[in-house]
mmCIF file of C-alpha atoms in Angstrom:
data_model
loop_
_atom_site.group_PDB
_atom_site.id
_atom_site.type_symbol
_atom_site.label_atom_id
_atom_site.label_comp_id
_atom_site.label_asym_id
_atom_site.label_seq_id
_atom_site.Cartn_x
_atom_site.Cartn_y
_atom_site.Cartn_z
ATOM 1 C CA MET A 95 -19.269 49.785 -10.508
ATOM 2 C CA GLY A 96 -22.783 51.627 -10.326
ATOM 3 C CA GLU A 97 -22.717 52.192 -14.061
ATOM 4 C CA GLY A 98 -21.179 48.633 -14.805
ATOM 5 C CA MET A 99 -24.257 47.505 -12.940
ATOM 6 C CA ASN A 100 -26.748 50.046 -14.554
ATOM 7 C CA GLY A 101 -25.368 48.451 -17.938
ATOM 8 C CA HIS A 102 -25.666 45.091 -17.257
ATOM 9 C CA PHE A 103 -29.339 45.922 -16.063
ATOM 10 C CA ARG A 104 -30.352 47.052 -18.838
ATOM 11 C CA GLU A 105 -29.045 44.419 -20.992
ATOM 12 C CA PHE A 106 -31.119 42.171 -18.873
ATOM 13 C CA GLU A 107 -34.135 44.587 -19.679
ATOM 14 C CA ASP A 108 -33.666 44.706 -23.219
ATOM 15 C CA GLU A 109 -33.538 40.553 -23.142
ATOM 16 C CA TYR A 110 -36.659 40.536 -21.508
ATOM 17 C CA LEU A 111 -38.277 43.089 -23.928
ATOM 18 C CA GLU A 112 -36.663 40.907 -26.986
ATOM 19 C CA THR A 113 -38.013 37.785 -25.689
ATOM 20 C CA MET A 114 -41.808 39.468 -24.906
ATOM 21 C CA TYR A 115 -41.766 40.476 -28.704
ATOM 22 C CA GLU A 116 -40.465 36.807 -29.813
ATOM 23 C CA PHE A 117 -43.850 35.645 -27.733
ATOM 24 C CA PHE A 118 -45.545 38.481 -29.544
ATOM 25 C CA GLU A 119 -44.210 36.939 -32.932
ATOM 26 C CA LYS A 120 -45.523 33.609 -32.237
ATOM 27 C CA GLN A 121 -49.255 34.867 -30.786
ATOM 28 C CA PRO A 122 -49.554 38.615 -31.295
ATOM 29 C CA GLU A 123 -53.102 38.189 -29.123
ATOM 30 C CA LEU A 124 -51.701 36.689 -26.176
ATOM 31 C CA PRO A 125 -50.273 37.928 -22.914
ATOM 32 C CA VAL A 126 -46.946 36.257 -21.893
ATOM 33 C CA ARG A 127 -47.516 34.567 -18.431
ATOM 34 C CA ASN A 128 -44.438 35.451 -16.362
ATOM 35 C CA GLY A 129 -44.069 31.062 -15.710
ATOM 36 C CA ASP A 130 -43.718 31.089 -19.712
ATOM 37 C CA LEU A 131 -41.424 34.023 -19.706
ATOM 38 C CA ALA A 132 -39.196 32.686 -16.714
ATOM 39 C CA GLY A 133 -39.004 29.391 -18.573
ATOM 40 C CA SER A 134 -37.520 31.223 -21.641
ATOM 41 C CA LEU A 135 -35.045 33.223 -19.965
ATOM 42 C CA GLY A 136 -33.813 30.698 -17.940
ATOM 43 C CA VAL A 137 -34.836 32.627 -14.662
ATOM 44 C CA SER A 138 -36.937 31.875 -11.683
ATOM 45 C CA PRO A 139 -40.838 32.861 -11.914
ATOM 46 C CA ALA A 140 -39.960 35.039 -9.262
ATOM 47 C CA SER A 141 -37.260 36.808 -10.884
ATOM 48 C CA ALA A 142 -39.671 37.154 -13.958
ATOM 49 C CA THR A 143 -42.506 38.939 -11.973
ATOM 50 C CA GLU A 144 -40.065 41.313 -10.241
ATOM 51 C CA MET A 145 -38.666 42.718 -13.669
ATOM 52 C CA ILE A 146 -42.001 42.493 -15.419
ATOM 53 C CA GLN A 147 -43.077 44.854 -12.712
ATOM 54 C CA ARG A 148 -40.389 47.089 -13.197
ATOM 55 C CA LEU A 149 -40.891 47.114 -16.651
ATOM 56 C CA ALA A 150 -44.488 48.062 -16.443
ATOM 57 C CA GLY A 151 -43.446 50.566 -13.928
ATOM 58 C CA LYS A 152 -41.465 52.400 -17.028
ATOM 59 C CA GLY A 153 -44.156 51.949 -19.075
ATOM 60 C CA LEU A 154 -43.226 48.962 -21.546
ATOM 61 C CA VAL A 155 -45.431 46.437 -20.330
ATOM 62 C CA ASP A 156 -48.738 46.613 -19.378
ATOM 63 C CA TYR A 157 -49.163 43.864 -16.425
ATOM 64 C CA VAL A 158 -52.163 42.079 -15.098
ATOM 65 C CA PRO A 159 -51.357 39.870 -11.958
ATOM 66 C CA TYR A 160 -52.164 36.150 -13.209
ATOM 67 C CA LYS A 161 -52.902 36.743 -16.389
ATOM 68 C CA GLY A 162 -49.586 38.063 -17.554
ATOM 69 C CA ALA A 163 -47.893 40.997 -19.872
ATOM 70 C CA THR A 164 -48.417 42.909 -23.158
ATOM 71 C CA LEU A 165 -45.773 45.110 -24.365
ATOM 72 C CA THR A 166 -46.890 48.625 -24.759
ATOM 73 C CA GLU A 167 -46.226 50.619 -27.868
ATOM 74 C CA LYS A 168 -42.919 51.875 -26.329
ATOM 75 C CA GLY A 169 -42.035 48.849 -25.358
ATOM 76 C CA MET A 170 -42.867 46.925 -28.423
ATOM 77 C CA ILE A 171 -40.545 49.548 -30.295
ATOM 78 C CA HIS A 172 -37.636 48.420 -27.904
ATOM 79 C CA GLY A 173 -38.034 44.681 -28.007
ATOM 80 C CA GLN A 174 -38.427 44.998 -32.103
ATOM 81 C CA LYS A 175 -35.455 46.976 -32.093
ATOM 82 C CA MET A 176 -33.240 44.352 -29.972
ATOM 83 C CA LYS A 177 -34.620 41.539 -31.948
ATOM 84 C CA ARG A 178 -33.719 43.116 -35.422
ATOM 85 C CA ARG A 179 -30.195 43.869 -34.064
ATOM 86 C CA HIS A 180 -29.789 40.327 -32.905
ATOM 87 C CA ARG A 181 -30.883 39.115 -36.355
ATOM 88 C CA LEU A 182 -28.297 42.027 -38.303
ATOM 89 C CA ALA A 183 -25.996 40.342 -35.841
ATOM 90 C CA GLU A 184 -26.448 36.583 -37.071
ATOM 91 C CA VAL A 185 -26.394 37.584 -40.798
ATOM 92 C CA PHE A 186 -23.112 39.783 -40.240
ATOM 93 C CA LEU A 187 -21.584 36.939 -38.517
ATOM 94 C CA GLU A 188 -22.149 34.568 -41.373
ATOM 95 C CA SER A 189 -21.362 36.884 -43.774
ATOM 96 C CA VAL A 190 -17.897 36.641 -42.547
ATOM 97 C CA SER A 191 -17.944 33.097 -42.130
ATOM 98 C CA PHE A 192 -17.810 33.054 -38.336
ATOM 99 C CA GLN A 193 -16.915 29.665 -37.034
ATOM 100 C CA GLY A 194 -18.267 30.205 -33.899
ATOM 101 C CA ASP A 195 -21.576 30.221 -32.068
ATOM 102 C CA THR A 196 -23.410 32.256 -33.865
ATOM 103 C CA HIS A 197 -26.426 32.723 -31.667
ATOM 104 C CA ALA A 198 -24.754 33.275 -28.331
ATOM 105 C CA THR A 199 -22.259 35.674 -30.287
ATOM 106 C CA ALA A 200 -25.134 37.419 -31.383
ATOM 107 C CA CYS A 201 -26.592 37.550 -28.335
ATOM 108 C CA ARG A 202 -23.543 39.695 -26.666
ATOM 109 C CA LEU A 203 -23.141 41.583 -30.202
ATOM 110 C CA GLU A 204 -26.763 42.782 -29.782
ATOM 111 C CA HIS A 205 -25.833 45.197 -27.306
ATOM 112 C CA ALA A 206 -22.983 46.466 -28.633
ATOM 113 C CA ILE A 207 -25.212 47.568 -31.633
ATOM 114 C CA ASP A 208 -26.040 51.329 -31.311
ATOM 115 C CA ASP A 209 -28.158 53.230 -33.663
ATOM 116 C CA ASP A 210 -25.051 54.262 -35.981
ATOM 117 C CA LEU A 211 -23.778 51.018 -35.900
ATOM 118 C CA GLU A 212 -27.193 49.376 -37.134
ATOM 119 C CA VAL A 213 -27.444 52.056 -39.511
ATOM 120 C CA ALA A 214 -23.972 51.026 -41.094
ATOM 121 C CA LEU A 215 -24.627 47.016 -40.826
ATOM 122 C CA THR A 216 -28.183 47.633 -42.487
ATOM 123 C CA LEU A 217 -26.300 49.161 -45.139
ATOM 124 C CA LEU A 218 -23.385 46.887 -45.583
ATOM 125 C CA LEU A 219 -25.805 43.717 -45.525
ATOM 126 C CA GLY A 220 -27.872 45.285 -47.939
ATOM 127 C CA GLU A 221 -30.859 45.952 -45.727
ATOM 128 C CA PRO A 222 -31.476 41.818 -45.652
ATOM 129 C CA LEU A 223 -35.100 40.900 -44.932
ATOM 130 C CA PHE A 224 -34.354 37.240 -43.417
ATOM 131 C CA ASP A 225 -31.894 36.106 -40.970
ATOM 132 C CA PRO A 226 -29.763 33.012 -41.634
ATOM 133 C CA SER A 227 -32.495 30.444 -40.201
ATOM 134 C CA GLY A 228 -35.085 32.311 -42.654
ATOM 135 C CA ARG A 229 -36.994 34.513 -39.816
ATOM 136 C CA ASP A 230 -37.862 37.674 -40.716
ATOM 137 C CA ILE A 231 -36.003 40.514 -39.420
ATOM 138 C CA PRO A 232 -37.964 43.053 -38.070
ATOM 139 C CA LEU A 233 -38.442 46.383 -39.693
ATOM 140 C CA ALA A 234 -36.273 49.237 -38.623
ATOM 141 C CA SER A 235 -37.869 51.716 -36.419
ATOM 142 C CA LEU A 236 -38.704 54.998 -38.270
ATOM 143 C CA ASP A 237 -35.728 56.815 -37.130
ATOM 144 C CA ILE A 238 -33.096 54.367 -38.248
ATOM 145 C CA ALA A 239 -35.003 53.468 -41.605
ATOM 146 C CA GLU A 240 -34.998 57.163 -42.282
ATOM 147 C CA ARG A 241 -31.284 57.646 -41.666
ATOM 148 C CA VAL A 242 -30.815 54.481 -43.800
ATOM 149 C CA ARG A 243 -32.521 56.070 -46.629
ATOM 150 C CA ALA A 244 -30.688 59.211 -46.497
ATOM 151 C CA SER A 245 -27.676 56.970 -46.457
ATOM 152 C CA LYS A 246 -27.844 54.674 -49.071
ATOM 153 C CA SER A 247 -26.748 57.264 -51.647
ATOM 154 C CA GLN A 248 -24.097 57.991 -49.807
ATOM 155 C CA MET A 249 -22.949 54.554 -48.323
ATOM 156 C CA CYS A 250 -21.928 51.916 -50.041
ATOM 157 C CA SER A 251 -19.013 49.056 -50.164
ATOM 158 C CA LEU A 252 -15.739 49.476 -51.780
ATOM 159 C CA PRO A 253 -16.703 47.251 -54.836
ATOM 160 C CA ASN A 254 -19.956 49.808 -55.377
ATOM 161 C CA LEU A 255 -17.965 52.807 -56.308
ATOM 162 C CA SER A 256 -18.144 53.850 -59.718
ATOM 163 C CA LEU A 257 -14.764 54.087 -62.113
ATOM 164 C CA ASN A 258 -12.983 56.957 -60.493
ATOM 165 C CA GLN A 259 -15.186 57.574 -57.729
ATOM 166 C CA SER A 260 -13.919 58.542 -54.520
ATOM 167 C CA GLY A 261 -15.025 57.685 -50.825
ATOM 168 C CA VAL A 262 -14.010 58.129 -47.349
ATOM 169 C CA LEU A 263 -13.208 54.433 -45.467
ATOM 170 C CA GLU A 264 -15.628 54.499 -42.985
ATOM 171 C CA ALA A 265 -15.511 51.059 -41.289
ATOM 172 C CA MET A 266 -13.581 47.738 -42.385
ATOM 173 C CA PHE A 267 -15.896 44.719 -41.234
ATOM 174 C CA LEU A 268 -12.844 42.300 -41.023
ATOM 175 C CA HIS A 269 -10.896 40.328 -38.430
ATOM 176 C CA ALA A 270 -8.284 42.177 -36.230
ATOM 177 C CA SER A 271 -5.187 40.413 -38.146
ATOM 178 C CA GLU A 272 -6.845 41.523 -41.702
ATOM 179 C CA VAL A 273 -7.341 45.001 -40.470
ATOM 180 C CA GLU A 274 -3.599 45.220 -39.299
ATOM 181 C CA VAL A 275 -2.384 43.696 -42.761
ATOM 182 C CA LEU A 276 -4.198 46.524 -44.226
ATOM 183 C CA GLU A 277 -2.924 49.334 -41.880
ATOM 184 C CA THR A 278 0.580 48.201 -42.917
ATOM 185 C CA GLN A 279 -0.253 48.996 -46.247
ATOM 186 C CA GLY A 280 -1.368 52.113 -45.777
ATOM 187 C CA CYS A 281 -5.175 51.912 -45.737
ATOM 188 C CA LYS A 282 -7.027 53.131 -42.629
ATOM 189 C CA VAL A 283 -10.416 54.417 -41.489
ATOM 190 C CA GLY A 284 -11.025 57.858 -42.286
ATOM 191 C CA MET A 285 -8.741 58.154 -45.479
ATOM 192 C CA THR A 286 -10.153 58.312 -48.971
ATOM 193 C CA ILE A 287 -9.968 55.861 -51.555
ATOM 194 C CA THR A 288 -10.432 56.301 -55.544
ATOM 195 C CA ARG A 289 -11.866 53.169 -57.653
ATOM 196 C CA LEU A 290 -9.376 52.617 -60.796
ATOM 197 C CA LYS A 291 -9.670 50.681 -63.755
ATOM 198 C CA GLU A 292 -7.550 48.050 -62.033
ATOM 199 C CA GLY A 293 -7.681 48.349 -57.773
ATOM 200 C CA TYR A 294 -7.839 51.623 -56.017
ATOM 201 C CA MET A 295 -5.933 54.166 -54.756
ATOM 202 C CA LEU A 296 -4.916 55.971 -51.454
ATOM 203 C CA PRO A 297 -4.297 59.329 -51.083
ATOM 204 C CA ASP A 298 -0.740 59.167 -51.246
ATOM 205 C CA GLN A 299 -1.322 57.944 -54.960
ATOM 206 C CA THR A 300 -0.407 54.212 -53.911
ATOM 207 C CA ASN A 301 -2.139 51.910 -56.128
ATOM 208 C CA ILE A 302 -3.610 48.712 -53.890
ATOM 209 C CA ALA A 303 -5.447 45.576 -55.001
ATOM 210 C CA PHE A 304 -8.230 44.033 -53.061
ATOM 211 C CA SER A 305 -9.893 40.282 -53.573
ATOM 212 C CA THR A 306 -13.830 41.044 -54.402
ATOM 213 C CA GLU A 307 -14.519 39.734 -51.153
ATOM 214 C CA LEU A 308 -12.296 41.786 -48.918
ATOM 215 C CA ALA A 309 -13.455 45.219 -50.647
ATOM 216 C CA SER A 310 -17.021 44.119 -50.109
ATOM 217 C CA LYS A 311 -16.397 44.209 -46.639
ATOM 218 C CA LEU A 312 -15.142 47.723 -46.737
ATOM 219 C CA LEU A 313 -18.034 50.378 -46.097
ATOM 220 C CA VAL A 314 -17.166 53.749 -47.503
ATOM 221 C CA ARG A 315 -19.110 57.196 -47.539
ATOM 222 C CA THR A 316 -19.074 58.795 -51.154
ATOM 223 C CA HIS A 317 -18.390 62.513 -51.784
ATOM 224 C CA SER A 318 -21.911 64.283 -52.064
ATOM 225 C CA ALA A 319 -21.034 66.531 -54.997
ATOM 226 C CA SER A 320 -23.201 64.132 -57.009
ATOM 227 C CA ASN A 321 -25.950 64.588 -54.657
#
């Protein structure tokens, strides 16, 4: 239970830092008043003050009573990362024709995105610059940007394989039912797929055809012999 509570509390901290970053986007020079933060997050001013003091104690915000809070460099990096993950999640949901509440779902998804998944999503979505509403997607932190750069030559969606080039299937960004269908056809994460003139070949020499739309949602890591 303790771990679950901590995890939930961390998500709450993430939300505050992300919201602080939103205020920063709009008015970079202005401290954020606790009342404004509380209104934006739908919490009481007392709760907001308590959390801001907690974040100040962790060196994530600078807080001056009655004036407001500003993100420290450490807090800025974290808030920007959460906002980036939220907007990447929105782009991803749109790319899979998600029919539900994109914003609310992205709010939940962003907490499930770790560094590895952020790198994979960035590559899969083609390093998007804007979310579906046209807002800027914050730049990746330096460590993520370096991993994306290093992986770019090695990771691609299935249709981007060259003729006769092979790659290891890393991820399938599909509904569970679609993944099940592919797995019954012998196509599973971790296996090598080779691009042919017509369709693709699995390790057991089975030929399989994907629609371009489906294939574009399969991410492969290419063999690094050509690197």
